[in-house]
Amino acid sequence: MNNNWMLLVSFSLRAFLFASIVLHTANGDVSYSFPEEMKRGSVIGNIAKDLGLDVNRLSYRKARIDIEGNRKRYCDINLNTGELIVAERIDRESLCGKKALCVIKQELILENPLESHRINVNVQDVNDNTPIFKKDIIKFEIRESAVKGARFLLEEAHDADIGTNSVQTYNLGQNKYFELAVAAKTIGKLYGELVLYKELDREQQQEVTLILTAVDGGTPPRSGTVAIHVTVLDANDNAPVFSQAVYKVSLPENSPLDTVVVTVSATDADEGQNGEVMYELSHAMEGFKQLFYLDRKTGVISIKGPIDFEEETTFNLRIIAKDGSGQTSYSNVVINVSDINDNDPIIIVKSLNSPIPENVLPGTEVGIINVQDRDSENNGQVRCSIQQNVPFKLVPSIKNYFSLVTTGELDRELLSDYNITITATDEGSPPLSSTKNIHLTVADVNDNPPVFQEQSYRAHVQENNKPGSSICSVSATDPDWRQNGTVVYSLLSSDLSGAPVSSFLSINGDTGVIHAVRSFDYEQLKSFKVLVLARDNGSPPLSSNVTVSVFITDENDNSPQILYPSPEGNSFMTEMVPKAAQARSLVSKVIAVDADSGQNAWLSYHIIKATDPGLFTIGVHSGEIRTQRDISESDNMKQNLIVSVRDNGQPSLSATCALYLLISDNLAEVPELKDMSRDESSSKLTFYLIIALVSVSTFFLTFIIIILAVRFCRRRKPRLLFDGAVAIPSAYLPPNYADVEGAGTLRSTYNYDAYLTTGSRTSDFKFVRSYNEDTLTADLTLKKSAVDDLEVLDAEAMRDITSENKVLN
Ligand SMILES: *[C@@H]1O[C@H](CO)[C@@H](O)[C@H](O)[C@H]1NC(C)=O
Ligand SMILES: *[C@@H]1O[C@H](CO)[C@@H](O)[C@H](O)[C@H]1NC(C)=O
Ligand SMILES: *[C@@H]1O[C@H](CO)[C@@H](O)[C@H](O)[C@H]1NC(C)=O
C-alpha cells in the first residue's frame, strides 16, 4: 500500500515536473496528481515550496484555499508547513464519473500582497469499486433443440472505476453445456456471450445454473458475480416409450364385452403437447378392431367382440403410440386366449345296423359312434356312456370312436325297439354333456312256434247235429312278426273207425273253427280225439299240435223199449198171482231199456189203466208190480194192467204194454188163458226174450252165488247183496241214481248200462254190464276183469272208442 502510494507520488511528482513546467508557463499555477479516497490530512504537496513562498509569512499573508462557487473544499493548506492537505474525502467516481481526467480546480489566495495561484488536483482513480451486475439473476430460456455453437449475449457488469480498474474480464463457472466468449463490442466495454458447446437435454436437465464472474483490472482486482439461470425449453425430441416391449396377457375366451384385457402405457419425456401420447392399433390389425377396442387416450384395451378360443388362440396386436407432434413408437400385445369349456360334445352316429335280427350273438357290433368336442385339453376329453337297462354297451375303439355292441340276447317278442341314450361328457369343469337317442329296432326271426291257448280242447256235440255246424274253435298265437307269426290250422290226418278223420271234422285254416262234417250218433260214437296242427308261415315253419276231444252228447232220440212183457201186448204169458198173496208182494216186473243215456234213459213206470186200480202198484223206477193189499176172494180173477214206460228226456218218449194177471193158485183154473194171448205173431219173440232173460238171469244168479260163496268162504260174516226174490235187472237207472223208495229188491247203487245196436228194430239185447265198479272194487277181488269178460262188442271201432273213453275218464 505504501509502495503503491509511493508509486503514485512518484507519478505525481513526474506530473508535477511536467506541471511545474506548465505552471511556470501558466504563471503561478500548480498541479498535483493525487489518488482518490486518501485520508483527511494526507499531504498532497508542499505548495509553499512549489510556489516559492515564505512559509513563515503564510499566516501573515492569510494564505487560504478558495473554491469556486459552493463546491466542497476538498483541500486545505497547512499554514505552518505550507503543505496542501486533504480536507474532505475525495471520490473520483462521484466527482467525475467515467471521465478519464478528473481535476479539482482550486485557488490559493494570499494577501499582503494579494496574490492568487491556481491549484489543480488531478484525482487519480483507485480501484475502489467492484463490478456489479444489474440483476441478481440472469434468466435464459433456451430450447433444447438449440444447436451447438449458439450464442447468447450476457449483460455486462458495471464498474464505477475507470480504466484498468473497470471490468477487464469475465469468468464462467464450471459447467457441461456452456463456455464463455468475451468480446469488446465498443472500446472499453466488454461483453460476455454464452456459447453452447453441448446440446441441452431438457429431459435430462431442465435447468442449468451458471455463475458468471466479472473481474476488474485493479490491484488487487475486484469481482462481482451473477447467477445465470438457464431454463431448458422442450423440443419434441422424444418418441413415446412403452413401458413394455411386449405385453403378454392371458384372456379366457367368452370374456364379457368391455372386459379390460390390458392397459398399455407409453410415456413421452417431452412436455406439453409433445408429451401427449395417443394410442392406435396398427393398420395391419384391421381385423382385430372388431374384437378389441383401444382407448386412444388411456391405452386400455377392452373387448368389443366375441373371443372364441376355437377360432383364434392367440392375438398379436401391434400398438402405436404417437405424441402430439407425430413421433411414434410400437409395442406388441400378445393375447393368449385360454380355453373355457364352452363347447358341448357332439355325438355323431357314423353307422347303425338297424334293424338287427333278434338272434344276433352277444357282442355283435351294431353301430359306430364318434364324439367330438371343439374344446382343447381336458375340456375336449370326452367320456361316453349309455344307460344301464339296455343290452348294449359302448366299447371304445380308436380315438373318439366307440362301437355299440350287444351285451345280451335280444328278443323281438319281448322288446322290439330300443331307445339308446348315449351321453357324452367332457372333463371340463364344470363338465358339459350332451345326449343322443338312437332308435334301434329288432328284426324278427321265426323263433316262436304257435302256442295253443289251451293245453287241450274239449268239444261237446249234440248228436244228430247238422253236418257243417261248428262245434268248437281252437286258437293258437305266435308272437313272431307277420308271416312268421301267422298261424294256419289243419287237422292231422288219422283214421277214426276206419274212416279218415276228415270225414268227421274239418277245420277252418284261418280261424281255427272246427266243423262237423257229418251228423253224429251218440249211440254209435260217444267221443273221439283229433290232433289239430297249428303252423306258422315262417320259413322254415314252426308248428305245434293240440288234442281236441269231441264228446257227443246224447239226445232223447230213442224211446224206451219194453222187453218184458212184449210191448206189442200180445204176450201169451200171464202172470200168476197167488190168491194168498199178501200186501206188497211182488207179482211181476216190467222190464224196459232205452238206448239213450242219462236222463234220456231214465225210465219211469206208471200204471195208466187197471182192472182194479187199487189192487196193484208199480215201482216208479223199478217197474216192479206189487199188490197193494191182500188179495181177497171178491177180487176179479183176471186183472189187466196197461203200463206206460217213460224216459226222462225232453220231450220224453214213452212206450206202453199190457200185463195180464191171473189171481189163481192153479193155472188150470184159467180157461181163458189162451184168449189172453191175443197177438200170435209176437209170442214167438216174447218166447225168445223170455229165454234170453231167463238165461241171463240164471247166469247172473249163478254169478252172484259164486261171488257170495267166495265171500262166504273168505269172511265168516256173509253180506247180503240181494234181498229180493227176483234178481233180474229191474231198472235202468242213471249212474249213481239212488232208489228213493228204498223197498227195491236190488241195492240202489247197482247201475246198469246197456249197449244196444242201433237200427235193430227188434232191440237185440247185447249185454248187460254191472256198472258199479266201486262197490265191487271195495268188496271183491274178482272185479272188473270178470265183468269185462261179459263185454261183447259188435265192432272193432266200438272197442277202440270205449277204451279211449276209459283213458279219458
Ligand atoms: C323311444 O323314444 C320315442 C320318442 O323319443 C318314443 O316315441 C318311443 O316310444 C320310445 N321307445 C321306447 C322303446 O322307449
Ligand atoms: C321271418 O323270419 C325269418 C328268419 O327266420 C326272417 O328272415 C324274416 O325276415 C322274418 N320275416 C319277417 C316279416 O320279419
Ligand atoms: C305233437 O306235438 C308233440 C309235442 O308237443 C310232438 O312230440 C309230436 O310229434 C307232435 N305230433 C305231430 C304229429 O306233429
XYZ file of N, CA, C and O in Angstrom, residues 108-229:
488
model
N -5.304 29.297 -4.537
C -4.610 29.702 -3.296
C -4.589 31.231 -3.278
O -4.097 31.849 -4.201
N -5.204 31.704 -2.283
C -5.299 33.165 -2.183
C -4.307 33.623 -1.088
O -4.341 33.050 0.022
N -3.550 34.629 -1.352
C -2.610 35.242 -0.409
C -2.918 36.727 -0.365
O -3.312 37.271 -1.381
N -2.762 37.275 0.832
C -2.961 38.723 0.949
C -1.611 39.353 1.274
O -0.700 38.646 1.695
N -1.548 40.632 1.208
C -0.366 41.393 1.561
C 0.865 40.929 0.842
O 1.683 40.282 1.458
N 0.936 41.055 -0.283
C 0.007 41.456 -1.323
C -0.877 40.368 -1.770
O -0.593 39.213 -1.594
N -1.849 40.815 -2.385
C -2.843 39.869 -2.877
C -2.269 39.106 -4.028
O -1.730 39.683 -4.974
N -2.401 37.912 -3.805
C -1.782 37.014 -4.811
C -2.688 35.805 -4.948
O -3.266 35.330 -3.993
N -2.852 35.264 -6.141
C -3.685 34.079 -6.361
C -2.948 33.124 -7.265
O -2.304 33.538 -8.242
N -3.060 31.892 -6.846
C -2.457 30.818 -7.661
C -3.501 29.701 -7.880
O -4.249 29.345 -6.978
N -3.556 29.164 -9.069
C -4.472 28.059 -9.381
C -3.869 26.745 -8.944
O -2.698 26.475 -9.198
N -4.563 26.058 -8.259
C -4.060 24.743 -7.867
C -4.985 23.711 -8.480
O -6.199 23.677 -8.209
N -4.488 22.882 -9.351
C -5.275 21.800 -9.951
C -4.855 20.477 -9.317
O -3.681 20.114 -9.351
N -5.813 19.838 -8.742
C -5.501 18.487 -8.189
C -6.135 17.449 -9.130
O -7.377 17.387 -9.307
N -5.293 16.775 -9.751
C -5.750 15.719 -10.665
C -6.023 14.450 -9.844
O -5.103 13.797 -9.355
N -7.307 14.125 -9.704
C -7.675 12.980 -8.845
C -7.476 11.691 -9.642
O -8.010 11.527 -10.734
N -6.698 10.915 -9.088
C -6.391 9.673 -9.797
C -7.269 8.525 -9.240
O -7.584 8.489 -8.049
N -7.684 7.614 -10.230
C -8.617 6.522 -9.851
C -7.934 5.479 -9.000
O -6.793 5.107 -9.241
N -8.661 5.044 -8.057
C -8.230 3.923 -7.219
C -9.312 2.837 -7.356
O -10.498 3.150 -7.461
N -8.892 1.610 -7.436
C -9.884 0.507 -7.662
C -10.709 0.294 -6.399
O -10.528 -0.661 -5.637
N -11.584 1.155 -6.258
C -12.408 1.062 -5.052
C -13.817 0.588 -5.335
O -14.658 0.528 -4.463
N -14.089 0.272 -6.571
C -15.434 -0.252 -6.915
C -15.330 -1.649 -7.524
O -14.436 -1.903 -8.317
N -16.276 -2.476 -7.133
C -16.327 -3.837 -7.709
C -17.310 -3.848 -8.864
O -18.253 -3.043 -8.903
N -17.043 -4.753 -9.811
C -18.008 -4.852 -10.917
C -19.364 -5.318 -10.363
O -19.430 -6.141 -9.456
N -20.412 -4.771 -10.885
C -21.753 -5.082 -10.396
C -22.649 -5.391 -11.581
O -22.634 -4.720 -12.606
N -23.384 -6.475 -11.428
C -24.396 -6.779 -12.449
C -25.696 -6.159 -12.020
O -25.983 -6.034 -10.833
N -26.472 -5.809 -12.993
C -27.699 -5.109 -12.673
C -28.681 -5.994 -11.896
O -29.397 -5.548 -11.014
N -28.746 -7.256 -12.284
C -29.716 -8.139 -11.641
C -28.981 -9.182 -10.824
O -27.807 -9.459 -11.065
N -29.730 -9.733 -9.944
C -29.126 -10.815 -9.165
C -29.008 -12.073 -10.011
O -28.077 -12.849 -9.873
N -30.025 -12.267 -10.852
C -30.066 -13.490 -11.656
C -30.328 -13.121 -13.097
O -31.192 -12.296 -13.384
N -29.554 -13.736 -13.923
C -29.813 -13.566 -15.347
C -30.577 -14.805 -15.790
O -30.146 -15.938 -15.516
N -31.712 -14.544 -16.414
C -32.530 -15.708 -16.793
C -32.490 -15.900 -18.285
O -32.626 -14.948 -19.052
N -32.319 -17.152 -18.646
C -32.363 -17.503 -20.065
C -33.373 -18.626 -20.250
O -33.524 -19.486 -19.385
N -34.025 -18.635 -21.371
C -34.860 -19.798 -21.733
C -34.339 -20.269 -23.066
O -34.396 -19.553 -24.061
N -33.796 -21.427 -23.041
C -33.160 -21.931 -24.263
C -33.841 -23.245 -24.633
O -33.990 -24.153 -23.805
N -34.258 -23.335 -25.858
C -34.901 -24.559 -26.342
C -33.844 -25.646 -26.437
O -32.711 -25.382 -26.838
N -34.269 -26.803 -26.062
C -33.268 -27.866 -26.048
C -32.778 -28.217 -27.436
O -31.749 -28.839 -27.595
N -33.552 -27.775 -28.386
C -33.134 -28.085 -29.748
C -32.010 -27.140 -30.226
O -31.535 -27.272 -31.344
N -31.630 -26.197 -29.384
C -30.581 -25.247 -29.788
C -29.311 -25.986 -30.182
O -28.934 -26.969 -29.544
N -28.755 -25.521 -31.267
C -27.609 -26.268 -31.801
C -26.322 -25.827 -31.107
O -26.247 -24.757 -30.497
N -25.356 -26.631 -31.288
C -24.053 -26.364 -30.693
C -23.480 -25.097 -31.314
O -23.610 -24.877 -32.526
N -22.911 -24.268 -30.492
C -22.320 -23.029 -31.005
C -23.247 -21.835 -30.915
O -22.833 -20.710 -31.225
N -24.468 -22.111 -30.523
C -25.396 -20.999 -30.399
C -24.890 -20.046 -29.309
O -24.297 -20.482 -28.328
N -25.087 -18.757 -29.570
C -24.524 -17.759 -28.655
C -25.649 -17.010 -27.972
O -26.677 -16.735 -28.589
N -25.409 -16.706 -26.767
C -26.399 -15.951 -26.011
C -25.671 -14.822 -25.301
O -24.767 -15.085 -24.492
N -26.052 -13.619 -25.647
C -25.364 -12.439 -25.125
C -25.684 -12.272 -23.654
O -26.832 -12.388 -23.232
N -24.635 -11.947 -22.931
C -24.811 -11.746 -21.500
C -24.789 -10.251 -21.214
O -24.132 -9.469 -21.899
N -25.488 -9.888 -20.196
C -25.434 -8.490 -19.762
C -24.033 -8.202 -19.226
O -23.434 -9.048 -18.577
N -23.594 -6.973 -19.442
C -22.257 -6.676 -18.917
C -22.365 -6.284 -17.451
O -23.440 -5.916 -16.972
N -21.225 -6.318 -16.816
C -21.166 -5.878 -15.422
C -20.656 -4.422 -15.406
O -19.916 -4.014 -16.300
N -21.130 -3.690 -14.429
C -20.686 -2.286 -14.364
C -19.656 -2.122 -13.267
O -19.790 -2.694 -12.195
N -18.673 -1.304 -13.532
C -17.662 -0.987 -12.519
C -17.451 0.526 -12.598
O -17.156 1.072 -13.660
N -17.687 1.163 -11.453
C -17.599 2.628 -11.469
C -16.179 3.128 -11.765
O -15.971 4.228 -12.232
N -15.299 2.249 -11.475
C -13.928 2.650 -11.750
C -13.705 2.761 -13.232
O -14.509 2.272 -14.029
N -12.580 3.397 -13.499
C -12.306 3.571 -14.916
C -10.971 2.917 -15.225
O -10.216 2.532 -14.327
N -10.795 2.879 -16.490
C -9.512 2.375 -16.933
C -9.341 0.924 -16.578
O -10.279 0.141 -16.696
N -8.190 0.618 -16.144
C -7.947 -0.781 -15.836
C -8.713 -1.214 -14.603
O -8.869 -2.386 -14.343
N -9.155 -0.227 -13.879
C -9.952 -0.598 -12.709
C -11.381 -0.981 -13.062
O -12.143 -1.421 -12.219
N -11.706 -0.767 -14.290
C -13.049 -1.215 -14.714
C -12.968 -2.698 -15.104
O -11.895 -3.303 -15.040
N -14.127 -3.280 -15.530
C -14.197 -4.731 -15.788
C -13.238 -5.099 -16.899
O -13.267 -4.501 -17.984
N -12.381 -5.963 -16.574
C -11.392 -6.365 -17.554
C -11.658 -7.754 -18.118
O -11.260 -8.047 -19.228
N -12.334 -8.558 -17.340
C -12.569 -9.928 -17.846
C -13.787 -10.546 -17.135
O -14.258 -10.060 -16.105
N -14.286 -11.615 -17.796
C -15.413 -12.388 -17.218
C -15.002 -13.841 -17.074
O -14.265 -14.367 -17.907
N -15.490 -14.450 -16.052
C -15.251 -15.895 -15.872
C -16.595 -16.614 -15.680
O -17.499 -16.081 -15.032
N -16.650 -17.819 -16.244
C -17.891 -18.606 -16.127
C -17.603 -19.840 -15.297
O -16.586 -20.499 -15.482
N -18.477 -20.087 -14.399
C -18.312 -21.279 -13.545
C -18.323 -22.567 -14.360
O -18.863 -22.618 -15.466
N -17.756 -23.551 -13.774
C -17.619 -24.853 -14.455
C -19.002 -25.431 -14.789
O -19.885 -25.481 -13.942
N -19.198 -25.843 -16.016
C -20.474 -26.483 -16.392
C -20.293 -27.267 -17.661
O -19.296 -27.131 -18.361
N -21.345 -28.104 -17.908
C -21.228 -29.045 -19.016
C -21.589 -28.438 -20.355
O -21.178 -28.920 -21.394
N -22.412 -27.414 -20.275
C -23.062 -27.033 -21.518
C -22.478 -25.780 -22.192
O -22.520 -25.677 -23.398
N -22.074 -24.872 -21.369
C -21.704 -23.567 -21.966
C -20.253 -23.222 -21.721
O -19.655 -23.650 -20.730
N -19.752 -22.432 -22.658
C -18.477 -21.764 -22.397
C -18.691 -20.269 -22.638
O -19.734 -19.880 -23.160
N -17.755 -19.551 -22.284
C -17.921 -18.095 -22.338
C -17.003 -17.513 -23.411
O -15.845 -17.867 -23.510
N -17.614 -16.653 -24.166
C -16.784 -15.913 -25.136
C -16.885 -14.439 -24.764
O -17.973 -13.919 -24.542
N -15.766 -13.799 -24.640
C -15.772 -12.382 -24.236
C -15.292 -11.550 -25.428
O -14.330 -11.887 -26.099
N -16.006 -10.542 -25.679
C -15.622 -9.698 -26.804
C -15.856 -8.242 -26.405
O -16.728 -7.950 -25.598
N -15.045 -7.364 -26.945
C -15.219 -5.940 -26.676
C -16.018 -5.378 -27.819
O -15.569 -5.362 -28.954
N -17.202 -4.988 -27.508
C -18.030 -4.503 -28.597
C -17.720 -3.039 -28.897
O -17.635 -2.626 -30.040
N -17.641 -2.316 -27.826
C -17.187 -0.941 -28.015
C -15.929 -0.801 -27.158
O -15.682 -1.641 -26.291
N -15.150 0.221 -27.422
C -13.893 0.325 -26.729
C -14.150 0.499 -25.245
O -15.022 1.273 -24.834
N -13.429 -0.261 -24.554
C -13.526 -0.162 -23.108
C -14.680 -0.919 -22.523
O -14.828 -0.988 -21.321
N -15.504 -1.509 -23.393
C -16.643 -2.266 -22.838
C -16.563 -3.715 -23.275
O -16.433 -4.004 -24.450
N -16.620 -4.550 -22.324
C -16.509 -5.971 -22.636
C -17.891 -6.613 -22.521
O -18.647 -6.317 -21.603
N -18.146 -7.511 -23.447
C -19.407 -8.267 -23.395
C -19.089 -9.745 -23.327
O -18.191 -10.212 -24.014
N -19.837 -10.394 -22.508
C -19.669 -11.856 -22.468
C -20.794 -12.534 -23.253
O -21.891 -12.016 -23.324
N -20.480 -13.639 -23.860
C -21.508 -14.408 -24.568
C -21.423 -15.866 -24.115
O -20.336 -16.404 -23.993
N -22.598 -16.442 -23.897
C -22.616 -17.885 -23.593
C -22.614 -18.610 -24.914
O -23.414 -18.307 -25.796
N -21.764 -19.565 -25.017
C -21.707 -20.349 -26.250
C -22.017 -21.805 -25.875
O -21.412 -22.360 -24.959
N -23.013 -22.372 -26.575
C -23.422 -23.755 -26.293
C -22.419 -24.694 -26.908
O -22.155 -24.630 -28.108
N -21.803 -25.431 -26.103
C -20.898 -26.396 -26.728
C -21.350 -27.826 -26.502
O -20.759 -28.762 -27.018
N -22.452 -28.026 -25.787
C -23.028 -29.382 -25.684
C -24.537 -29.195 -25.656
O -25.062 -28.348 -24.937
N -25.195 -29.992 -26.522
C -26.633 -29.774 -26.622
C -27.319 -30.015 -25.277
O -26.937 -30.893 -24.511
N -28.321 -29.193 -25.124
C -29.103 -29.319 -23.901
C -30.090 -30.480 -24.054
O -30.508 -30.814 -25.157
N -30.440 -31.072 -22.962
C -31.486 -32.115 -22.986
C -32.423 -31.839 -21.832
O -32.093 -32.075 -20.674
N -33.564 -31.328 -22.195
C -34.494 -30.954 -21.151
C -34.881 -32.144 -20.298
O -35.123 -32.037 -19.108
N -34.881 -33.267 -21.011
C -35.327 -34.436 -20.304
C -34.295 -34.913 -19.284
O -34.607 -35.650 -18.369
N -33.059 -34.457 -19.535
C -32.030 -34.838 -18.591
C -31.855 -33.770 -17.527
O -31.727 -34.059 -16.351
N -31.844 -32.550 -17.977
C -31.650 -31.443 -17.037
C -32.494 -30.291 -17.522
O -32.296 -29.778 -18.618
N -33.435 -29.971 -16.684
C -34.378 -28.948 -17.120
C -33.822 -27.549 -16.910
O -34.226 -26.626 -17.575
N -32.927 -27.420 -15.950
C -32.394 -26.091 -15.639
C -30.888 -26.183 -15.457
O -30.385 -27.156 -14.896
N -30.239 -25.167 -15.930
C -28.798 -25.112 -15.731
C -28.504 -23.773 -15.032
O -28.990 -22.741 -15.463
N -27.785 -23.857 -13.977
C -27.434 -22.625 -13.263
C -25.920 -22.411 -13.361
O -25.148 -23.343 -13.117
N -25.577 -21.199 -13.798
C -24.163 -20.892 -14.007
C -23.810 -19.669 -13.141
O -24.677 -18.861 -12.823
N -22.600 -19.564 -12.806
C -22.122 -18.363 -12.103
C -21.170 -17.606 -13.030
O -20.189 -18.177 -13.510
N -21.528 -16.373 -13.232
C -20.676 -15.536 -14.100
C -19.957 -14.520 -13.201
O -20.586 -13.860 -12.368
N -18.686 -14.443 -13.360
C -17.909 -13.518 -12.536
C -17.255 -12.459 -13.449
O -16.683 -12.805 -14.479
N -17.469 -11.227 -13.046
C -16.792 -10.148 -13.796
C -15.611 -9.654 -12.930
O -15.773 -9.449 -11.722
N -14.496 -9.529 -13.496
C -13.294 -9.151 -12.736
C -12.728 -7.840 -13.341
O -12.629 -7.730 -14.559
N -12.398 -6.879 -12.429
C -11.797 -5.658 -12.987
C -10.271 -5.785 -12.972
O -9.730 -6.785 -12.519
N -9.657 -4.724 -13.445
C -8.211 -4.851 -13.595
C -7.433 -4.168 -12.470
O -6.231 -3.929 -12.588
N -8.129 -3.829 -11.394
C -7.471 -3.169 -10.291
C -6.461 -4.065 -9.616
O -6.349 -5.255 -9.925
N -5.682 -3.345 -8.728
C -4.721 -4.108 -7.971
C -4.987 -3.813 -6.504
O -4.788 -2.657 -6.072
N -5.499 -4.770 -5.811
C -5.948 -6.093 -6.290
C -7.263 -5.993 -7.064
O -8.007 -5.035 -6.851
N -7.495 -6.945 -7.906
C -8.736 -6.878 -8.718
C -9.976 -7.158 -7.861
O -9.908 -7.883 -6.875
N -11.006 -6.537 -8.296
C -12.279 -6.804 -7.647
C -13.183 -7.553 -8.611
O -13.046 -7.418 -9.826
N -14.124 -8.329 -8.016
C -15.012 -9.088 -8.923
C -16.443 -9.077 -8.393
O -16.680 -8.926 -7.199
N -17.340 -9.265 -9.339
C -18.775 -9.399 -8.989
C -19.351 -10.596 -9.710
O -18.867 -10.953 -10.787
N -20.289 -11.205 -9.075
C -20.847 -12.419 -9.719
C -22.346 -12.274 -9.907
O -23.015 -11.484 -9.233
N -22.790 -13.061 -10.806
C -24.242 -13.149 -11.038
C -24.564 -14.606 -11.369
O -23.733 -15.306 -11.929
N -25.748 -15.000 -11.008
C -26.181 -16.367 -11.358
C -26.914 -16.313 -12.685
O -27.737 -15.425 -12.903
N -26.578 -17.223 -13.526
C -27.310 -17.334 -14.791
C -28.199 -18.569 -14.673
O -27.722 -19.675 -14.387
N -29.439 -18.326 -14.892
C -30.394 -19.425 -14.752
C -30.923 -19.767 -16.132
O -31.636 -19.011 -16.742
